[in-house]
PDB file of C-alpha atoms in Angstrom:
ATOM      1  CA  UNK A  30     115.185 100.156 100.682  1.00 39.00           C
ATOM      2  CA  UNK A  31     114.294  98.164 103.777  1.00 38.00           C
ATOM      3  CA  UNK A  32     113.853  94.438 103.585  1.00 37.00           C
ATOM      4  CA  UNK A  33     110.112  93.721 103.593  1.00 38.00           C
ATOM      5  CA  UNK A  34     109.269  90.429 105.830  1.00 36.00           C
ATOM      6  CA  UNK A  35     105.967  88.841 105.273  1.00 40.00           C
ATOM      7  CA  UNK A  36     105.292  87.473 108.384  1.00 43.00           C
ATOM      8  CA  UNK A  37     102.586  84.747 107.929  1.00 34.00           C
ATOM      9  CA  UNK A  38     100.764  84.728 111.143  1.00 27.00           C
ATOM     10  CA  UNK A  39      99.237  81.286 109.883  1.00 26.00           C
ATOM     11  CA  UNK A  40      97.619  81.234 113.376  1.00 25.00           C
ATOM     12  CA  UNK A  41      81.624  97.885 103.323  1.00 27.00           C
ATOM     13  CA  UNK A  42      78.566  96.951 103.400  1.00 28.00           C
ATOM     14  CA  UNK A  43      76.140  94.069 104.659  1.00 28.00           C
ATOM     15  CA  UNK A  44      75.808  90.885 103.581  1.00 32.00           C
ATOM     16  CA  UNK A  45      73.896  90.086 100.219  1.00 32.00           C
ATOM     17  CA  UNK A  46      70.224  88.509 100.600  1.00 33.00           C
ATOM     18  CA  UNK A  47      70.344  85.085 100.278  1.00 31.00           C
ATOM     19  CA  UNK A  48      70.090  83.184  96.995  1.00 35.00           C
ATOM     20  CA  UNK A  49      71.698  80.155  95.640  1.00 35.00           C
ATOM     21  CA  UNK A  50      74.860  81.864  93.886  1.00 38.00           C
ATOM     22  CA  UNK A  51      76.204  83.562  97.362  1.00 37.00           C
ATOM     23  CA  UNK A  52      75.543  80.289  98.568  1.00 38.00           C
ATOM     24  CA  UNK A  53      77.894  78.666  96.071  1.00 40.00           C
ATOM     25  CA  UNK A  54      80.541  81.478  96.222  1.00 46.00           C
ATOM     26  CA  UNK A  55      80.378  81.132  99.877  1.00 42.00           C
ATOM     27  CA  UNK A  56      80.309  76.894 100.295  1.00 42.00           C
ATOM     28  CA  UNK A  57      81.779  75.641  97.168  1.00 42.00           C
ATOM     29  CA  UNK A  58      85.215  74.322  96.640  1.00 39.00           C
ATOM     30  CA  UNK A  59      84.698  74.900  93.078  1.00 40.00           C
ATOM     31  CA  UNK A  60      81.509  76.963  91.467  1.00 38.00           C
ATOM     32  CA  UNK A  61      81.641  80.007  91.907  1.00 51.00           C
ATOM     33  CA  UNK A  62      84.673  81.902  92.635  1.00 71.00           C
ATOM     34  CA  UNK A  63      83.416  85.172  92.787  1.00 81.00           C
ATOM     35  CA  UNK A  64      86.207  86.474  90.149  1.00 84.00           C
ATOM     36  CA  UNK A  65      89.146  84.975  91.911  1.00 90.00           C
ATOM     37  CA  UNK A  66      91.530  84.299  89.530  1.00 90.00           C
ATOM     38  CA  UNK A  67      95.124  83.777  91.009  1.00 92.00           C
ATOM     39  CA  UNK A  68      98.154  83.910  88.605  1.00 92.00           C
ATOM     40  CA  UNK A  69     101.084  83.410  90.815  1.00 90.00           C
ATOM     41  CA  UNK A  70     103.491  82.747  88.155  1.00 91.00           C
ATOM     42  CA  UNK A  71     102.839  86.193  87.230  1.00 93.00           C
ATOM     43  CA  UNK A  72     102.983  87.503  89.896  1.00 92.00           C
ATOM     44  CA  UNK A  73     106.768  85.957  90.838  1.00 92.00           C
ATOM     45  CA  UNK A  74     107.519  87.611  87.398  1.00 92.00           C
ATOM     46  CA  UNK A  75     105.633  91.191  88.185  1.00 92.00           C
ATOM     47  CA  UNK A  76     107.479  90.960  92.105  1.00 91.00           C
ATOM     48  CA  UNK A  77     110.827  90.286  89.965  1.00 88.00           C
ATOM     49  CA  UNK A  78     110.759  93.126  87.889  1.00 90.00           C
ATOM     50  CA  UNK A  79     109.111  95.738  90.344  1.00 89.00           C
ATOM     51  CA  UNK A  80     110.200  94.874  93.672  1.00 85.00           C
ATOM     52  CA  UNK A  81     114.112  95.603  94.445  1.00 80.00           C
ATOM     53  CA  UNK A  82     115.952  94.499  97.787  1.00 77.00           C
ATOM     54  CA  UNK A  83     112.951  92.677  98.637  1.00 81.00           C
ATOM     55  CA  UNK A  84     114.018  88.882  98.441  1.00 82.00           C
ATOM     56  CA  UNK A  85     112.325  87.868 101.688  1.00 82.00           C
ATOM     57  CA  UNK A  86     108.974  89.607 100.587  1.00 82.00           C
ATOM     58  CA  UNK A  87     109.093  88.011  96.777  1.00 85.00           C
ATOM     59  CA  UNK A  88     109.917  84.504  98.565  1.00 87.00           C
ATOM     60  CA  UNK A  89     107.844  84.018 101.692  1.00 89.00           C
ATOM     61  CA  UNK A  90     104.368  86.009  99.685  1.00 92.00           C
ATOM     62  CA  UNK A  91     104.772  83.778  96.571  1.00 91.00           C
ATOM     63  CA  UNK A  92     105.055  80.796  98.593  1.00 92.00           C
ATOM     64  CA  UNK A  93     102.292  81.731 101.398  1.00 94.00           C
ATOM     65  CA  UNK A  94      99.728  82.125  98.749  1.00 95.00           C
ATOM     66  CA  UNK A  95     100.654  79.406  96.421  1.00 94.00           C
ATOM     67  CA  UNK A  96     100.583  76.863  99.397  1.00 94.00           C
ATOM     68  CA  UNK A  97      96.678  78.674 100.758  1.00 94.00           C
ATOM     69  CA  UNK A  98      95.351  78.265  97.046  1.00 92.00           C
ATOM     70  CA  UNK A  99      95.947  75.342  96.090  1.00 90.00           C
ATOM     71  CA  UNK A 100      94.104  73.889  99.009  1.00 88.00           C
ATOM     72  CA  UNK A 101      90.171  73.640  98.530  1.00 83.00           C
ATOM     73  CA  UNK A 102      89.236  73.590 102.057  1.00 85.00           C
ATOM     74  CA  UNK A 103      92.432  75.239 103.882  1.00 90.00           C
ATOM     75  CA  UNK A 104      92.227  74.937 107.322  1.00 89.00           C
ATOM     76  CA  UNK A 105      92.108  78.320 108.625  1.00 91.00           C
ATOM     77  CA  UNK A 106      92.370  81.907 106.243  1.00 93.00           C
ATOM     78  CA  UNK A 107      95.683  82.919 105.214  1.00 95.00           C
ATOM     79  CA  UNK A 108      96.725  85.933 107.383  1.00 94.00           C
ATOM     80  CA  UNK A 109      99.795  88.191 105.583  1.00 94.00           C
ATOM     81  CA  UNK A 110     101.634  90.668 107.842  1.00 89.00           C
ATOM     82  CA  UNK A 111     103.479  93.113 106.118  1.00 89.00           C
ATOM     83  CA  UNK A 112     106.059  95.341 108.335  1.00 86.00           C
ATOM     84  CA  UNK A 113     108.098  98.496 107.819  1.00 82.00           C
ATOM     85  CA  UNK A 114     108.985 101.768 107.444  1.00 82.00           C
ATOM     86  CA  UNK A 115     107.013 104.098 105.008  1.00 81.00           C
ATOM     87  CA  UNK A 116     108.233 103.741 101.644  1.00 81.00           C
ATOM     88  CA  UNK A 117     109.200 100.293 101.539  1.00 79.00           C
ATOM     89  CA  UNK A 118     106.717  98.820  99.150  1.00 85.00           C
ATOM     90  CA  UNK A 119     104.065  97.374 101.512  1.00 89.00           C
ATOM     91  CA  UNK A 120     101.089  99.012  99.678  1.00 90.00           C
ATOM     92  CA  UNK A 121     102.925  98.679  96.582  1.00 91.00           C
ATOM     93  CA  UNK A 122     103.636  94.832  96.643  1.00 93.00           C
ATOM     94  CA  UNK A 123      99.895  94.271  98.256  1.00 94.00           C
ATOM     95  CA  UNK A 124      98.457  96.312  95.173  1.00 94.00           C
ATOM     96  CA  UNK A 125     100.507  93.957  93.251  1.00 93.00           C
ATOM     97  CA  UNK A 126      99.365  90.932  94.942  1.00 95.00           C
ATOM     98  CA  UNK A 127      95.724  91.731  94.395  1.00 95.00           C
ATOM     99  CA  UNK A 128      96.522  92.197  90.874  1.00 94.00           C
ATOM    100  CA  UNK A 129      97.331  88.768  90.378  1.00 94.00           C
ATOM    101  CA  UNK A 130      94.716  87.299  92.199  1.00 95.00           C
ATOM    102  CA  UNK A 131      91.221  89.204  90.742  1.00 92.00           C
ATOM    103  CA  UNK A 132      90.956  90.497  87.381  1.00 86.00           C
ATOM    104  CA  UNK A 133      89.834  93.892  88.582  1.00 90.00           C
ATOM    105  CA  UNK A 134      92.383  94.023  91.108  1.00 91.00           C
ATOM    106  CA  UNK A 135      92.298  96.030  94.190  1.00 91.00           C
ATOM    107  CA  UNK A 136      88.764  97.427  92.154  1.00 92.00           C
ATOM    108  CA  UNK A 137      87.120  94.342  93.452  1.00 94.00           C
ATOM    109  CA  UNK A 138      83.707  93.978  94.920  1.00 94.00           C
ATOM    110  CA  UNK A 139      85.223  91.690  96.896  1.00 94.00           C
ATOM    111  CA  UNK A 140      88.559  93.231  97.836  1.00 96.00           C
ATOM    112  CA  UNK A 141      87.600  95.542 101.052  1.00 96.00           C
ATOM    113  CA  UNK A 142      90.624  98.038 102.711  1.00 95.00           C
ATOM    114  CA  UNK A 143      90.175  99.847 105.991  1.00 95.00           C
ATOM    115  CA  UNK A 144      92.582 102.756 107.285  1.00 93.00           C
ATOM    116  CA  UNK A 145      91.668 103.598 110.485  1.00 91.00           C
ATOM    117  CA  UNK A 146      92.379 106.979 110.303  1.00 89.00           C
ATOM    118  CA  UNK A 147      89.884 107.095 107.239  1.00 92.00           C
ATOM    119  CA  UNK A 148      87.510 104.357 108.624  1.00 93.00           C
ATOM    120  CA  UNK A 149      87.493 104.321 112.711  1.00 93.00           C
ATOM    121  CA  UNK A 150      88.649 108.165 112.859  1.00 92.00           C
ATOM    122  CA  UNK A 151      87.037 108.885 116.451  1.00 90.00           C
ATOM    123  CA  UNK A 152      87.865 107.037 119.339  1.00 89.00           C
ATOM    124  CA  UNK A 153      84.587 107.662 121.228  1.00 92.00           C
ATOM    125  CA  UNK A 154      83.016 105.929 118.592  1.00 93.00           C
ATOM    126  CA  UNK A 155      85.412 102.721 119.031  1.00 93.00           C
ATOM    127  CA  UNK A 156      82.075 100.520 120.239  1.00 94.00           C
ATOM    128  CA  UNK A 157      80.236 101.553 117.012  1.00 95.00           C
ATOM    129  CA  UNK A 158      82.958 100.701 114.970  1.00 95.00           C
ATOM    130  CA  UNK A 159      83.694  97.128 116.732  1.00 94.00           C
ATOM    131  CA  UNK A 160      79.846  96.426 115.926  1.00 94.00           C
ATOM    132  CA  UNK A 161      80.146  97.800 112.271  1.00 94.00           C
ATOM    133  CA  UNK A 162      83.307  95.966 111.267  1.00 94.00           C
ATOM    134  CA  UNK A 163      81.948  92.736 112.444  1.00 91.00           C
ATOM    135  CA  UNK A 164      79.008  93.315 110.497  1.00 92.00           C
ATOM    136  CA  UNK A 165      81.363  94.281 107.436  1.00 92.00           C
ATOM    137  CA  UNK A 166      83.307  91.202 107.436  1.00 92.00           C
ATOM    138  CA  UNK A 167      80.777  88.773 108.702  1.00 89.00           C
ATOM    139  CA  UNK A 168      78.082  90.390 105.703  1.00 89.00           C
ATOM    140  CA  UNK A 169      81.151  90.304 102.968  1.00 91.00           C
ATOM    141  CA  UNK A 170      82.516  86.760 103.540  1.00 89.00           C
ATOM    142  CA  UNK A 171      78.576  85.874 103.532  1.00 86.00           C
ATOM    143  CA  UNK A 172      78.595  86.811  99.914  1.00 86.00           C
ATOM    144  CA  UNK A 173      81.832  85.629  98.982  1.00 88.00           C
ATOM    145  CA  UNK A 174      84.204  83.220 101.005  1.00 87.00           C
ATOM    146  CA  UNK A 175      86.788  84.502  98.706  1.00 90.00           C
ATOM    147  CA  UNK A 176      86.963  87.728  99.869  1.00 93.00           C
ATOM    148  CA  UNK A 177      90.414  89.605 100.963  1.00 96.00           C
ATOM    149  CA  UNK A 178      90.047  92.050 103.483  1.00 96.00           C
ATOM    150  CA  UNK A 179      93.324  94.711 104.064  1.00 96.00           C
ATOM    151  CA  UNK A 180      93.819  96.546 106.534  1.00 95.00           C
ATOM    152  CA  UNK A 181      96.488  99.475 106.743  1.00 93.00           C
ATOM    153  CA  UNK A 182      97.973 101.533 109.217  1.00 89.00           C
ATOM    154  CA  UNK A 183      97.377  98.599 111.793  1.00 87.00           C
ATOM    155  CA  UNK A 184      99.698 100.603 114.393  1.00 83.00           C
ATOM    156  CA  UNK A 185      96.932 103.102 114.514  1.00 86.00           C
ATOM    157  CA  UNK A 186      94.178 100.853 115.302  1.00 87.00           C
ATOM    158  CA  UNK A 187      92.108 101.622 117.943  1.00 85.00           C
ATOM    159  CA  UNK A 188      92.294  99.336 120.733  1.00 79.00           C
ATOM    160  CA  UNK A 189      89.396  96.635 120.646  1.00 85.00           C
ATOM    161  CA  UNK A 190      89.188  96.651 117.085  1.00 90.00           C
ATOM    162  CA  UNK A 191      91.343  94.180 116.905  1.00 88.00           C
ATOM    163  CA  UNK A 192      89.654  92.034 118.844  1.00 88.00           C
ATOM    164  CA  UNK A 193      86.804  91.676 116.378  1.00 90.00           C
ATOM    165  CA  UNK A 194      89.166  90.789 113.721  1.00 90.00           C
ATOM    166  CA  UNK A 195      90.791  87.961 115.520  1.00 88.00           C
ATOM    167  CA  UNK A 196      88.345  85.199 115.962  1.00 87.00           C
ATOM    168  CA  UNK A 197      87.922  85.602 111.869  1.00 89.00           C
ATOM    169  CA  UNK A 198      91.726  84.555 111.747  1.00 88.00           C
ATOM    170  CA  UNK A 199      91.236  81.083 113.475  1.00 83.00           C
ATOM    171  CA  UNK A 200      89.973  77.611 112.492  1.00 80.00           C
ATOM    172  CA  UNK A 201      86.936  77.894 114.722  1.00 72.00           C
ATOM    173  CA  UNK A 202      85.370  80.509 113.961  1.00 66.00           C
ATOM    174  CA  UNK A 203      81.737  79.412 112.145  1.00 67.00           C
ATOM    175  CA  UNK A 204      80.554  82.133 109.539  1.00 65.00           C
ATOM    176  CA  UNK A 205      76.660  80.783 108.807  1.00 61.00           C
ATOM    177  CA  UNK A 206      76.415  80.295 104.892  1.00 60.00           C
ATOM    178  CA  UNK A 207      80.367  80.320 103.902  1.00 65.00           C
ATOM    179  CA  UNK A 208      83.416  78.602 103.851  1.00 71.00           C
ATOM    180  CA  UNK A 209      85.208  81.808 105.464  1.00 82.00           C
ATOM    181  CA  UNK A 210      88.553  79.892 106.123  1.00 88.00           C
ATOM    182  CA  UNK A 211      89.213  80.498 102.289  1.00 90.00           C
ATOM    183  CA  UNK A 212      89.208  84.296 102.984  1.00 93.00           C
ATOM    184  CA  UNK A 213      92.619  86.143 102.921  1.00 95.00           C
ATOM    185  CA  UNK A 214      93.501  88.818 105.487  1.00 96.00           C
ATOM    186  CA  UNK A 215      96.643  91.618 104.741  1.00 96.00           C
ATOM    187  CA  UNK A 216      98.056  93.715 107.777  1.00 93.00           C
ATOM    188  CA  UNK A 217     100.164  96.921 106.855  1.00 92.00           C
ATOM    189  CA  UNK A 218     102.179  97.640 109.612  1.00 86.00           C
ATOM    190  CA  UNK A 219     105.144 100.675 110.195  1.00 82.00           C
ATOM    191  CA  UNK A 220     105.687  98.624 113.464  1.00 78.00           C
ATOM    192  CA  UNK A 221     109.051  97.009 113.107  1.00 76.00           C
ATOM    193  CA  UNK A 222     110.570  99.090 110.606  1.00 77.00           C
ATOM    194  CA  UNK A 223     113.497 100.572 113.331  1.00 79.00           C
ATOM    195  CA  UNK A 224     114.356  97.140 113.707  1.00 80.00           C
ATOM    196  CA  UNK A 225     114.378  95.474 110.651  1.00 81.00           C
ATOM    197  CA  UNK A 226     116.708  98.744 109.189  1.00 80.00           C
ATOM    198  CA  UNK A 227     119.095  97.825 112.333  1.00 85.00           C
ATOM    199  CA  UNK A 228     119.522  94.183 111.027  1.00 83.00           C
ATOM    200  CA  UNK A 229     120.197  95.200 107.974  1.00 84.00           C
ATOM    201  CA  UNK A 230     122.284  97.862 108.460  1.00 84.00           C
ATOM    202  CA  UNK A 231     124.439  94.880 110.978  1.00 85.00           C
ATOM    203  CA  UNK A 232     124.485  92.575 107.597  1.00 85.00           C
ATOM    204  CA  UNK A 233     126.171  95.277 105.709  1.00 86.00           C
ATOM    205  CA  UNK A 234     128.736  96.031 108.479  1.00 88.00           C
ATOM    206  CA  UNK A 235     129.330  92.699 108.681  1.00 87.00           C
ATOM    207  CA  UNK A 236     130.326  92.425 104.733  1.00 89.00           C
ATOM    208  CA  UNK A 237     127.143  89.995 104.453  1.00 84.00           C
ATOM    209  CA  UNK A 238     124.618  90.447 101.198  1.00 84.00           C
ATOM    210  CA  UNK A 239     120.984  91.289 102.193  1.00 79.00           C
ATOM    211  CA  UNK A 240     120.065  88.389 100.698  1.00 82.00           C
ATOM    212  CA  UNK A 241     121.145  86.601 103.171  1.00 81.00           C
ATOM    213  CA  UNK A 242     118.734  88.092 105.766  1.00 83.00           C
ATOM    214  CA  UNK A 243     116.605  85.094 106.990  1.00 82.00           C
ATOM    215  CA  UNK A 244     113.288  85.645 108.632  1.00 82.00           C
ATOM    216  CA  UNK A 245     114.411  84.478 111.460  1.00 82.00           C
ATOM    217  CA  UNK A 246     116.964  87.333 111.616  1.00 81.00           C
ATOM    218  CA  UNK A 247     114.136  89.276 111.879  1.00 79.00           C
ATOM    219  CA  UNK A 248     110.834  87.841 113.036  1.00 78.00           C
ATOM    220  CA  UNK A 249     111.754  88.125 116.708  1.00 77.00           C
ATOM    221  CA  UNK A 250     112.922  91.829 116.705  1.00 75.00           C
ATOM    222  CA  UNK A 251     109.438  92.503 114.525  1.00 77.00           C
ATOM    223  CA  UNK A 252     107.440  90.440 117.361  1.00 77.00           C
ATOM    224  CA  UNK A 253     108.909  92.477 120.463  1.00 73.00           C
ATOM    225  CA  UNK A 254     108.451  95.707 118.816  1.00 71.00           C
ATOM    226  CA  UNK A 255     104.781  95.469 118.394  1.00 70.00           C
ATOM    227  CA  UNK A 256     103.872  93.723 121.403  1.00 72.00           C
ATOM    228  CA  UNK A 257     106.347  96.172 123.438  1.00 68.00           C
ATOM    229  CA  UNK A 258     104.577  99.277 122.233  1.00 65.00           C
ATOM    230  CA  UNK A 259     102.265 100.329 124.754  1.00 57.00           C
ATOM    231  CA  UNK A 260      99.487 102.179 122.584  1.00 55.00           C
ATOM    232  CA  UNK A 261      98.855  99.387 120.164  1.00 56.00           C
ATOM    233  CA  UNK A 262      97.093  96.208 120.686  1.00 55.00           C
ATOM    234  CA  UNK A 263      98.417  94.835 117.047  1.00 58.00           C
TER     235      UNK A 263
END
């Protein structure tokens, strides 16, 4: 199995009517939570017992979202990148994540997952969809500020959707009615995966444990590779 960076870029339906609870899910430090319950210490357990070859992954995620929660006003949302090749436990370790951090898990109200090839299947249609995802995650952060939105497949996105998402990411963005910079974002990515299998693959020539993969060993090599391929604007 392929080591699994978490690369933290630390960079559907409309929004409920108005009424004082959305406003205290969406505002409050405290209040309303809108069933976000994060256990990381079980979730370092769970990611212990599940997750195998996967040190960077277990290390960087528990740490990422520990550090994002225990803020009350965090500066911007906490963006998670996950990268490489099919059947190296990105979907498994996000299911895992989301888990630990609502009771109903990736069953949510307020967990929302897009595939694009399920989601934003025609590209003619790529102006409809740039209008409806906006809406999506504008309306659902409206209703909850804690709200994690995942999106898979990102190498498949059509180009311009991306563009939507990224003001979301930042610290300036303003979303009217909700603290939106305690939101969470998840990218699933096969974009990378050549190259992280190459580094590891050098660690084992080199008589080195894959433990001691860094992200730095990798991060770069990850970078080029998606900004280098020419039909993806991830």
């Amino acid at each position: 199995m392929s080591p699994l960076p978490v690369l933290l870029l630390l960079l559907a339906a409309p929004g409920a009517p108005w009424d004082l609870r959305t406003l205290s899910c969406g505002l409050g430090a405290g209040g309303c939570e809108c069933e976000f319950r994060p256990r990381l210490e079980d979730l370092d357990c769970d990611l212990a017992r599940n997750v195998f070859g996967q040190h960077l992954a277990r290390e960087l995620l528990v740490k990422a979202v520990s550090n994002f929660v225990e803020k009350p006003d965090p500066v911007k949302p906490l963006v998670l990148s996950f990268h490489g090749w099919s059947g190296t436990g990105k979907t498994y370790v996000s299911s895992m994540l989301l888990k630990h951090l609502y009771r109903p898990g990736s069953r949510s109200p307020y967990v929302h997952q897009f595939s694009p090839t399920l989601h934003f299947p025609h590209a003619e249609h790529v102006e409809q969809y740039k209008e409806d995802l906006k809406s999506w995650i504008q309306g659902n952060l409206s209703s909850c500020g804690r709200s994690v939105f995942l999106f898979d497949e990102m190498d498949k996105m059509h180009p311009g959707l991306i563009d939507v998402i990224v003001p979301f990411l930042g610290p300036s963005w303003v979303v009217y009615g909700t603290n939106y910079r305690r939101a969470i974002f998840i990218f699933i990515s096969n974009a990378g995966g050549e190259q992280i299998n190459r580094v590891a693959l050098q660690f084992w020539q080199n008589r080195k444990d894959r433990e001691e993969i860094q992200l730095k060993d990798l991060e770069s090599a990850i970078s080029k590779a998606v900004l280098d391929n020419p039909h993806s604007e991830y």
